JSON list of C-alpha atoms in Angstrom, two decimals:
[
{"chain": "A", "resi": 24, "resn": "UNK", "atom": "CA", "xyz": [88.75, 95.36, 109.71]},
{"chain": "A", "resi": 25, "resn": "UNK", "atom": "CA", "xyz": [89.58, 98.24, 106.88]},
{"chain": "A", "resi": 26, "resn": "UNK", "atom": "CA", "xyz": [88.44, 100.41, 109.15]},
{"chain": "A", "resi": 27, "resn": "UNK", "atom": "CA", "xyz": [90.77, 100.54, 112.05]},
{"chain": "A", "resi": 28, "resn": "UNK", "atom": "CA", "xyz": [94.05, 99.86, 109.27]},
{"chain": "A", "resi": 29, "resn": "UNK", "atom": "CA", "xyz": [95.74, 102.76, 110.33]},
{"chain": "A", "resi": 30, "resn": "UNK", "atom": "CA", "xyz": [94.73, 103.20, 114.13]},
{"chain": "A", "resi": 31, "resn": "UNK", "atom": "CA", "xyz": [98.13, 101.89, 115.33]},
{"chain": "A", "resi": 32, "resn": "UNK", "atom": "CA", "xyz": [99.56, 104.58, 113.94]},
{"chain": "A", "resi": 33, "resn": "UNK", "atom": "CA", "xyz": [98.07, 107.52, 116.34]},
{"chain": "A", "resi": 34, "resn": "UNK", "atom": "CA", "xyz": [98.64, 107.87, 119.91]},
{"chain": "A", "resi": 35, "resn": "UNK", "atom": "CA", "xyz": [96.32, 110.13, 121.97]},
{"chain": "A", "resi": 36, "resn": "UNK", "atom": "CA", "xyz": [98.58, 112.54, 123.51]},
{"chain": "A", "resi": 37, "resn": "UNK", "atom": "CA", "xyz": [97.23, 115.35, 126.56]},
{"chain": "A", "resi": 38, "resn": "UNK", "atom": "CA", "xyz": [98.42, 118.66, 125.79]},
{"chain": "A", "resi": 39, "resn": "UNK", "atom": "CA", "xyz": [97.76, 122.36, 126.70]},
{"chain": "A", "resi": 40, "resn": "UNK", "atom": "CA", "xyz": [95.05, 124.25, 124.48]},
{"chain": "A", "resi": 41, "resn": "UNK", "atom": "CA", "xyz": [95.08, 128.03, 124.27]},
{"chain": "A", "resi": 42, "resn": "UNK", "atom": "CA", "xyz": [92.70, 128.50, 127.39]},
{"chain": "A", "resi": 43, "resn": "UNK", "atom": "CA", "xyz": [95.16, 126.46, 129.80]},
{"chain": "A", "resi": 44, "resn": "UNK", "atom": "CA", "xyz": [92.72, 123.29, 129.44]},
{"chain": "A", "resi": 45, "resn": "UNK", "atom": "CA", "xyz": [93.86, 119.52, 129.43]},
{"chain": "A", "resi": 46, "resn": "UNK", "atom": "CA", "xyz": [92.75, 118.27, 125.78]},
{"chain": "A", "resi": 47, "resn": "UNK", "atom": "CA", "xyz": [93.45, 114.14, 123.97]},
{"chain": "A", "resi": 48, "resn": "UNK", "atom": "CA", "xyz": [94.72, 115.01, 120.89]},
{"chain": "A", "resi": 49, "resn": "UNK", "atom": "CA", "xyz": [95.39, 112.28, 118.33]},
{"chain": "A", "resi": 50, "resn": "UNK", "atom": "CA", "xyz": [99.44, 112.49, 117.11]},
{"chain": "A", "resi": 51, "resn": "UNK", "atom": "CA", "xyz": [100.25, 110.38, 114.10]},
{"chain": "A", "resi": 52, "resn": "UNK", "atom": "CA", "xyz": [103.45, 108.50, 115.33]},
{"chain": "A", "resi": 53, "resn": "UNK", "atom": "CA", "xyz": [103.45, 106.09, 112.50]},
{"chain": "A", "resi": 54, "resn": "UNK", "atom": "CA", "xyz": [106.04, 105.47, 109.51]},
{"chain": "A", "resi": 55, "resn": "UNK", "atom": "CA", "xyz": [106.00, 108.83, 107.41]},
{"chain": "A", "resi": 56, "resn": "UNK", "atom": "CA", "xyz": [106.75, 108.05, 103.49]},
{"chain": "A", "resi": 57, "resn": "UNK", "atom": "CA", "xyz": [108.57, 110.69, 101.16]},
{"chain": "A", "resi": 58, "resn": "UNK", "atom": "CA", "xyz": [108.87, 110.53, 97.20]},
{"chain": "A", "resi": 59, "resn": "UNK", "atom": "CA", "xyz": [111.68, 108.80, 95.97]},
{"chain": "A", "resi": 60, "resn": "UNK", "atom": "CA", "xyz": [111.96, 110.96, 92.50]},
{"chain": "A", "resi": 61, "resn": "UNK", "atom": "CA", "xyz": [113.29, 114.81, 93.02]},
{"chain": "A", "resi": 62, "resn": "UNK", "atom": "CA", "xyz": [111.59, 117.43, 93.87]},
{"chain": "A", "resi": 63, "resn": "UNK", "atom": "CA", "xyz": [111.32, 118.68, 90.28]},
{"chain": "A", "resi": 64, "resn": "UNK", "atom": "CA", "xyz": [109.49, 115.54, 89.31]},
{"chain": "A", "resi": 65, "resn": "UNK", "atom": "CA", "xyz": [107.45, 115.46, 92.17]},
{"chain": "A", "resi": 66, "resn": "UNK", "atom": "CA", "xyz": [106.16, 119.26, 91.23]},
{"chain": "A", "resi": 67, "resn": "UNK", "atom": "CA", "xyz": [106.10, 118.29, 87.75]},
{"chain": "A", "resi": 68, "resn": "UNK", "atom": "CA", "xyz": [103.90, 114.99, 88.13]},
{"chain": "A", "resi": 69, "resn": "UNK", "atom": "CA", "xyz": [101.90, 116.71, 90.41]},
{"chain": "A", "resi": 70, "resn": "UNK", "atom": "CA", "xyz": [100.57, 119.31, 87.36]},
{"chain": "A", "resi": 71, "resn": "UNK", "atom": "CA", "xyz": [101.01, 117.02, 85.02]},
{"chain": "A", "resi": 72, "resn": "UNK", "atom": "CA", "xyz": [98.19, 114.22, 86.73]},
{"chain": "A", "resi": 73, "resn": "UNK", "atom": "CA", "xyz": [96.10, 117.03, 87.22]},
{"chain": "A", "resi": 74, "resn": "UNK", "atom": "CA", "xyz": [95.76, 118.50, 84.10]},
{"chain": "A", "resi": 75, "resn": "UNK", "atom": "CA", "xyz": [95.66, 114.63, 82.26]},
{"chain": "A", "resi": 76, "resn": "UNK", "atom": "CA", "xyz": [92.97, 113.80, 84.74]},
{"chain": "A", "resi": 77, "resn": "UNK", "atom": "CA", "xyz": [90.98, 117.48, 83.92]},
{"chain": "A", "resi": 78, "resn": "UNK", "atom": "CA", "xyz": [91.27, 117.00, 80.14]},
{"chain": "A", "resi": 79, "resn": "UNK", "atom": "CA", "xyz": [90.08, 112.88, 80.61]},
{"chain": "A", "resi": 80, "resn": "UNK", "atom": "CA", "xyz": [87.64, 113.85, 83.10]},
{"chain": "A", "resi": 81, "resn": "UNK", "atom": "CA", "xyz": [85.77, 116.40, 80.57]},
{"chain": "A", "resi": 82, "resn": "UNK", "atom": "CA", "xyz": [86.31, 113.93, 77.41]},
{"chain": "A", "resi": 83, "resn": "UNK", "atom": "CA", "xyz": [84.29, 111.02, 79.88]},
{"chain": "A", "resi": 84, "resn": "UNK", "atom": "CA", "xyz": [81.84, 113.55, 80.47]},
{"chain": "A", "resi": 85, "resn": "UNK", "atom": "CA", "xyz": [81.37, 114.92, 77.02]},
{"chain": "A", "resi": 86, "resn": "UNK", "atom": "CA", "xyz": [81.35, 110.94, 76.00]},
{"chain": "A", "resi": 87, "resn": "UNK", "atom": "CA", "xyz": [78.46, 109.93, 78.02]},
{"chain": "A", "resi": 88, "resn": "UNK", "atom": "CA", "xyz": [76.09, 113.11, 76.90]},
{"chain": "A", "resi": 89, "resn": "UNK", "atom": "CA", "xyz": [76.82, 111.86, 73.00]},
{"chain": "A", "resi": 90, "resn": "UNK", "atom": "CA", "xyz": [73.50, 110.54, 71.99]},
{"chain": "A", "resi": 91, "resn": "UNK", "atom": "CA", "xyz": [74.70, 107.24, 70.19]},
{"chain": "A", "resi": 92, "resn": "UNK", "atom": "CA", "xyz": [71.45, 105.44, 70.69]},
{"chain": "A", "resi": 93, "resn": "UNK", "atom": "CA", "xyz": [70.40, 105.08, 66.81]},
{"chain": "A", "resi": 94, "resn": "UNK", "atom": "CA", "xyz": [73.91, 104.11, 66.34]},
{"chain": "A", "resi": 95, "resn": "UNK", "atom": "CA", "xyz": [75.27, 100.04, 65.51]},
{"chain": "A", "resi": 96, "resn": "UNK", "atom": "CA", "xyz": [77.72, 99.77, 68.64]},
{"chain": "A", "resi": 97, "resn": "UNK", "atom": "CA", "xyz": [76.89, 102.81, 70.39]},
{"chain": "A", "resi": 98, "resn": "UNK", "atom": "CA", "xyz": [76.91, 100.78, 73.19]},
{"chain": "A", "resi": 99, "resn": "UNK", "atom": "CA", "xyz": [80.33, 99.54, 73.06]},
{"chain": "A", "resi": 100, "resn": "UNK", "atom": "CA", "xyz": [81.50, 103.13, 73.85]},
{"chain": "A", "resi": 101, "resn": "UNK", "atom": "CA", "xyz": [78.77, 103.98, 76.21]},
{"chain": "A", "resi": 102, "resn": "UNK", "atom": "CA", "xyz": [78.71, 100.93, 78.80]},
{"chain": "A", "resi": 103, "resn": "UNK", "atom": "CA", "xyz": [82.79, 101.24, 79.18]},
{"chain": "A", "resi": 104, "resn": "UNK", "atom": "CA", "xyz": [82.48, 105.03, 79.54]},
{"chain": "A", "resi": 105, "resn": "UNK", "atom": "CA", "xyz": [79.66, 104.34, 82.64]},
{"chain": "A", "resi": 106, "resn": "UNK", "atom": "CA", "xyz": [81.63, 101.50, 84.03]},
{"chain": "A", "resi": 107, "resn": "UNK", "atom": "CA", "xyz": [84.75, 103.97, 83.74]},
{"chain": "A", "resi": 108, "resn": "UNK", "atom": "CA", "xyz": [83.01, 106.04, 86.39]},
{"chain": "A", "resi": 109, "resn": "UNK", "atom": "CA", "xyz": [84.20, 103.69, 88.81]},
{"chain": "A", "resi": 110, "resn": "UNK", "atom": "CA", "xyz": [87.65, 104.73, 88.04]},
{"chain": "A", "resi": 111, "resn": "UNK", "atom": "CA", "xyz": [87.66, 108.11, 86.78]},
{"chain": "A", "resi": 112, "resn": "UNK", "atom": "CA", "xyz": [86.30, 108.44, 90.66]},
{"chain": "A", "resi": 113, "resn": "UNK", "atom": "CA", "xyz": [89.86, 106.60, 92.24]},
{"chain": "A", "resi": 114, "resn": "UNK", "atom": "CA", "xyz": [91.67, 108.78, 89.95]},
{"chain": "A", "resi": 115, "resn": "UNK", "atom": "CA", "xyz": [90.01, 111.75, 91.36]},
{"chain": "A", "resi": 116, "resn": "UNK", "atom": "CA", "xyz": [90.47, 110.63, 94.82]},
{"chain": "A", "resi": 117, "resn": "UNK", "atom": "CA", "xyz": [94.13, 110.21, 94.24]},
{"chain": "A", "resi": 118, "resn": "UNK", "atom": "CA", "xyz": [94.66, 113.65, 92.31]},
{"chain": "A", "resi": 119, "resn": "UNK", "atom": "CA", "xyz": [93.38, 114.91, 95.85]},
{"chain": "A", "resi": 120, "resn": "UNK", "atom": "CA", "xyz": [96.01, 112.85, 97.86]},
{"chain": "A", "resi": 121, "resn": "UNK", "atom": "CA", "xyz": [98.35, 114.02, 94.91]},
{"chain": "A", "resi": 122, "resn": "UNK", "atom": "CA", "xyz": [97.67, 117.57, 95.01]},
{"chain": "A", "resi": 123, "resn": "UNK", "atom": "CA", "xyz": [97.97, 117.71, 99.33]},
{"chain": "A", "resi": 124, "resn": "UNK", "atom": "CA", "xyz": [101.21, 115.37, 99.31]},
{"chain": "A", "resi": 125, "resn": "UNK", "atom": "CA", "xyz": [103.96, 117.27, 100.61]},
{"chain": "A", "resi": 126, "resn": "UNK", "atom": "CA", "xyz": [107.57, 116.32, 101.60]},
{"chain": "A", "resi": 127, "resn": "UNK", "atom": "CA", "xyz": [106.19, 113.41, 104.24]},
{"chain": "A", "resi": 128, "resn": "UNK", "atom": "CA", "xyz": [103.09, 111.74, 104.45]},
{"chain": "A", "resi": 129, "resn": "UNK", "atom": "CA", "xyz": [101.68, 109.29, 106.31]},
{"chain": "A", "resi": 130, "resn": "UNK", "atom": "CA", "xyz": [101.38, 105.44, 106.02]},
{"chain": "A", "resi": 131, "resn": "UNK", "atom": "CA", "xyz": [97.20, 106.01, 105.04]},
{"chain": "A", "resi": 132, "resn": "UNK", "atom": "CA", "xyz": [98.12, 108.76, 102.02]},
{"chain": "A", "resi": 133, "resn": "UNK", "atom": "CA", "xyz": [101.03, 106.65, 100.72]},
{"chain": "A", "resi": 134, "resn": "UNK", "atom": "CA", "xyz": [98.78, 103.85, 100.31]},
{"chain": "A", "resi": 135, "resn": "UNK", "atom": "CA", "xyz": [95.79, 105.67, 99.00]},
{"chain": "A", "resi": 136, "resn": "UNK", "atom": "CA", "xyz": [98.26, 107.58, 96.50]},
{"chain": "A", "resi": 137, "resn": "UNK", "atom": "CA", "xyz": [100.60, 105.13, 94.15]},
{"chain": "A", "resi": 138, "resn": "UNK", "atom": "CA", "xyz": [97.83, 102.30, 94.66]},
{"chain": "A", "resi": 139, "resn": "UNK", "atom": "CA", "xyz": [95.13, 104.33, 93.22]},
{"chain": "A", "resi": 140, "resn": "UNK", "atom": "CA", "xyz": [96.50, 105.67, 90.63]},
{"chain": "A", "resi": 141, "resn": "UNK", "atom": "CA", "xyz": [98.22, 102.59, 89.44]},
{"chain": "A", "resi": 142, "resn": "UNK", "atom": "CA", "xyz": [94.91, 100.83, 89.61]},
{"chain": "A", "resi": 143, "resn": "UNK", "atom": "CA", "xyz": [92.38, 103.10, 88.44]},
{"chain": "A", "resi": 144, "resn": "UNK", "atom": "CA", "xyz": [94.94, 104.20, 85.42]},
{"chain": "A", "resi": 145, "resn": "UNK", "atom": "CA", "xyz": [95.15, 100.75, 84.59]},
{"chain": "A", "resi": 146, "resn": "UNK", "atom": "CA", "xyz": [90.91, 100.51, 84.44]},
{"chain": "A", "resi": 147, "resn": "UNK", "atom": "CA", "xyz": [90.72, 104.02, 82.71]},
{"chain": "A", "resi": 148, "resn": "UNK", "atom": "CA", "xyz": [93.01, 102.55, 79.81]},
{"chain": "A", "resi": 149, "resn": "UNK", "atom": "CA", "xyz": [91.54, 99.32, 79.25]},
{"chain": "A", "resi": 150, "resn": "UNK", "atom": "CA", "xyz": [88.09, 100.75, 79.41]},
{"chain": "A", "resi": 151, "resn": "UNK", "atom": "CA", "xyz": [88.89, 103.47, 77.23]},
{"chain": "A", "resi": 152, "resn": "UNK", "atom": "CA", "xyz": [90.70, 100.85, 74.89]},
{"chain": "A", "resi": 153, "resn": "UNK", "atom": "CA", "xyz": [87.41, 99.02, 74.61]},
{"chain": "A", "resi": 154, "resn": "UNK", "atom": "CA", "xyz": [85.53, 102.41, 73.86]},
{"chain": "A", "resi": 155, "resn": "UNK", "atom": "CA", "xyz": [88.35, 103.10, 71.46]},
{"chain": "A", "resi": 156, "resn": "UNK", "atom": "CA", "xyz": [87.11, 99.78, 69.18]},
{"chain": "A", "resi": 157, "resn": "UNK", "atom": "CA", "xyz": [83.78, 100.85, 69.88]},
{"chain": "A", "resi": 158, "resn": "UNK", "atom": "CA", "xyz": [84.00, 104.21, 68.47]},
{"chain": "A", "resi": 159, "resn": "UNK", "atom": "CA", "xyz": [86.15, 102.87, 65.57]},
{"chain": "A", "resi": 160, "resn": "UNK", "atom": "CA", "xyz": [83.30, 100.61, 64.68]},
{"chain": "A", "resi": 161, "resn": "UNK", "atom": "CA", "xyz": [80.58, 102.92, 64.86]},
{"chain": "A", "resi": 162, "resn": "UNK", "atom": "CA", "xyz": [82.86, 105.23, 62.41]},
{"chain": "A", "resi": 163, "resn": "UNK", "atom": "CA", "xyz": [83.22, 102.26, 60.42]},
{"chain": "A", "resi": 164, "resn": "UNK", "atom": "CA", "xyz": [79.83, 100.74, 60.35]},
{"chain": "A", "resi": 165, "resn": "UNK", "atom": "CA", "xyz": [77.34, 103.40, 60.39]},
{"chain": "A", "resi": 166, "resn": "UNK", "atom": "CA", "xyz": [76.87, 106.66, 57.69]},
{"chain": "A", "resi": 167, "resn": "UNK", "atom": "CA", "xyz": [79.55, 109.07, 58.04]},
{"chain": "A", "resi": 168, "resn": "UNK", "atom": "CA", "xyz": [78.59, 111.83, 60.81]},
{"chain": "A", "resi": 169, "resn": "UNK", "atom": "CA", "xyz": [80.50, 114.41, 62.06]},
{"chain": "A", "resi": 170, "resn": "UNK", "atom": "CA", "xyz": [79.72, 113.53, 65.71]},
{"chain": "A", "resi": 171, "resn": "UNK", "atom": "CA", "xyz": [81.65, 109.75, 65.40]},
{"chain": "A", "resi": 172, "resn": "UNK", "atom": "CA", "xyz": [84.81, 111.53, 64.48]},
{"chain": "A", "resi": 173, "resn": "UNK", "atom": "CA", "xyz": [84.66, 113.82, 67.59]},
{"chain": "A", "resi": 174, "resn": "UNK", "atom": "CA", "xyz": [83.23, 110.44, 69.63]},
{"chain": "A", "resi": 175, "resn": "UNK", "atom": "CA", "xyz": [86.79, 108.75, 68.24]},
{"chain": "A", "resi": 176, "resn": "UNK", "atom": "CA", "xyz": [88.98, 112.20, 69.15]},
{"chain": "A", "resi": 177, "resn": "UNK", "atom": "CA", "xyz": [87.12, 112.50, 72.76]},
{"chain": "A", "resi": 178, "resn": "UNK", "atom": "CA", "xyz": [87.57, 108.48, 73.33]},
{"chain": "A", "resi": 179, "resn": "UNK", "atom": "CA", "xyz": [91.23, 108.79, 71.89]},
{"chain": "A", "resi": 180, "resn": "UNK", "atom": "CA", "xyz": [91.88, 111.14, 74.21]},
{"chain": "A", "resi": 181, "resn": "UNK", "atom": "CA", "xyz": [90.28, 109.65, 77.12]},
{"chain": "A", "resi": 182, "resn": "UNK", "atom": "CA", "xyz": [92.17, 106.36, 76.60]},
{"chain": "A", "resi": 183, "resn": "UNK", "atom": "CA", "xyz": [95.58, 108.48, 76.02]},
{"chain": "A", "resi": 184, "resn": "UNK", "atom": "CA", "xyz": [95.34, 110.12, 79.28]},
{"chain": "A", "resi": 185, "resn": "UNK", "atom": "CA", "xyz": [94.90, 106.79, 80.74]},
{"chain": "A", "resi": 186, "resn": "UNK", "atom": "CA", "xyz": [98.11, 105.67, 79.24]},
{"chain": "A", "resi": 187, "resn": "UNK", "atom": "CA", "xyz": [99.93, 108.46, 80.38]},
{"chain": "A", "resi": 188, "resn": "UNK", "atom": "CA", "xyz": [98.81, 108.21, 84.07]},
{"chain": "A", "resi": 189, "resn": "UNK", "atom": "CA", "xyz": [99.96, 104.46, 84.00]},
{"chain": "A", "resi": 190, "resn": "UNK", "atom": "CA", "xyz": [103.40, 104.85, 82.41]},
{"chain": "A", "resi": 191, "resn": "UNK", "atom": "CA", "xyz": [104.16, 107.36, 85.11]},
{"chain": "A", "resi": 192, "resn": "UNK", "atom": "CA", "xyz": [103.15, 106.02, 87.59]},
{"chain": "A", "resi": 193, "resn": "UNK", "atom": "CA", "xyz": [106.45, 104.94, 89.00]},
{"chain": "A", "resi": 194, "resn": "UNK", "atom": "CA", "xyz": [107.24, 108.85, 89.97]},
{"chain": "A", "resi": 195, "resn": "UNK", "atom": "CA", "xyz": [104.74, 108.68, 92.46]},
{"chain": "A", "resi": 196, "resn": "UNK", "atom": "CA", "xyz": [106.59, 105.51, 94.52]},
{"chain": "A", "resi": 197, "resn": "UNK", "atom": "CA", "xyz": [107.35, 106.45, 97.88]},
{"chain": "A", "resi": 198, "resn": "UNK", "atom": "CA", "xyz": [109.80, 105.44, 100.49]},
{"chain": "A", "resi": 199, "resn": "UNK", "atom": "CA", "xyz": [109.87, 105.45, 104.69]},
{"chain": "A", "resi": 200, "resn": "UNK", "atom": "CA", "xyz": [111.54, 108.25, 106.06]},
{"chain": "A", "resi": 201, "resn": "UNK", "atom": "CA", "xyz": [114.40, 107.05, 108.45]},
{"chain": "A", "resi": 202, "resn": "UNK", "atom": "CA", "xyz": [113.78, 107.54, 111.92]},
{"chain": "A", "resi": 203, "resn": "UNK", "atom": "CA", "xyz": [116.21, 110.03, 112.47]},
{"chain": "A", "resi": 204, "resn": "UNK", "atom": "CA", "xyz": [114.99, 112.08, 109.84]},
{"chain": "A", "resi": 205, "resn": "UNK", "atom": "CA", "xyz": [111.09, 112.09, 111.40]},
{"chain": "A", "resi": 206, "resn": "UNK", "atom": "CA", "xyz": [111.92, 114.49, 114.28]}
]
């Protein structure tokens, strides 16, 4: 059960509130994880992801509003770009995890971190790939209009940032924390 993955790694623990009560308050006591790349990376990766994922976020976007109906192929860009929804949302989920990462995390936002983005970068640039032929055949096949070049820029850039997020993806590895370091 998914659900109850990362149970073991709480205790419920009574402690003292403010108003001299007895309160169960759930303490992780799991495995914390820290990034294996510097610090300067880390900060580095961390804008870098989010400002990829912006600029491919509002080039998806624009993408799916192009009317391409009329068009031979139009749908070869516009069924990736709807499946890509799928992972433009993972990637979203783990610019979140990115953006609240700090020097240790838990066992739940390690997984839900490199995972993520390694697999939703991977879906982003093969669907964008497809759109990418798609949007080169539309240029190619139908009469010239200024709207298939910017479908070919937006879907070029759309794939790109794809591309990017997977090749550096391997800055966002993490490692356990020793014991002694957890305290």
């Amino acid at each position: 059960m998914a659900k109850y993955k990362y149970a073991g790694d709480y205790r419920l623990e009574n402690v003292l509130d403010r108003n001299g009560k007895m309160t169960t308050v759930s303490v992780y006591r799991g495995t914390y994880y820290r990034f294996l790349a510097p610090d300067a990376t880390v900060r580095l990766m961390k804008r870098l992801y989010l400002e990829i994922y912006i600029v491919a976020l509002a080039c998806w976007f624009a993408l799916l509003c192009m009317n391409l109906r009329s068009t031979s192929f139009g749908w070869l860009v516009l069924v990736p770009m709807a499946l890509a929804a799928i992972a433009v949302l993972f990637e979203g989920c783990a610019m979140w995890r990115l953006a609240t990462a700090g020097d240790k995390v838990t066992r739940e936002h390690n997984d839900k971190l490199y995972g993520r983005v390694a697999s939703a970068s991977t879906a982003h640039m093969i669907l964008g790939g497809i759109g990418l032929v798609g949007s080169i055949l539309i240029l190619c096949t139908n009469a010239f209009r200024r709207q298939y070049l910017l479908v070919l820029l937006l879907q070029l850039l759309f794939t790109v940032g794809g591309f990017v997020m997977f090749r550096f993806r391997k800055n966002l590895q993490m490692e356990p924390v020793p014991e002694t370091e957890n305290k």
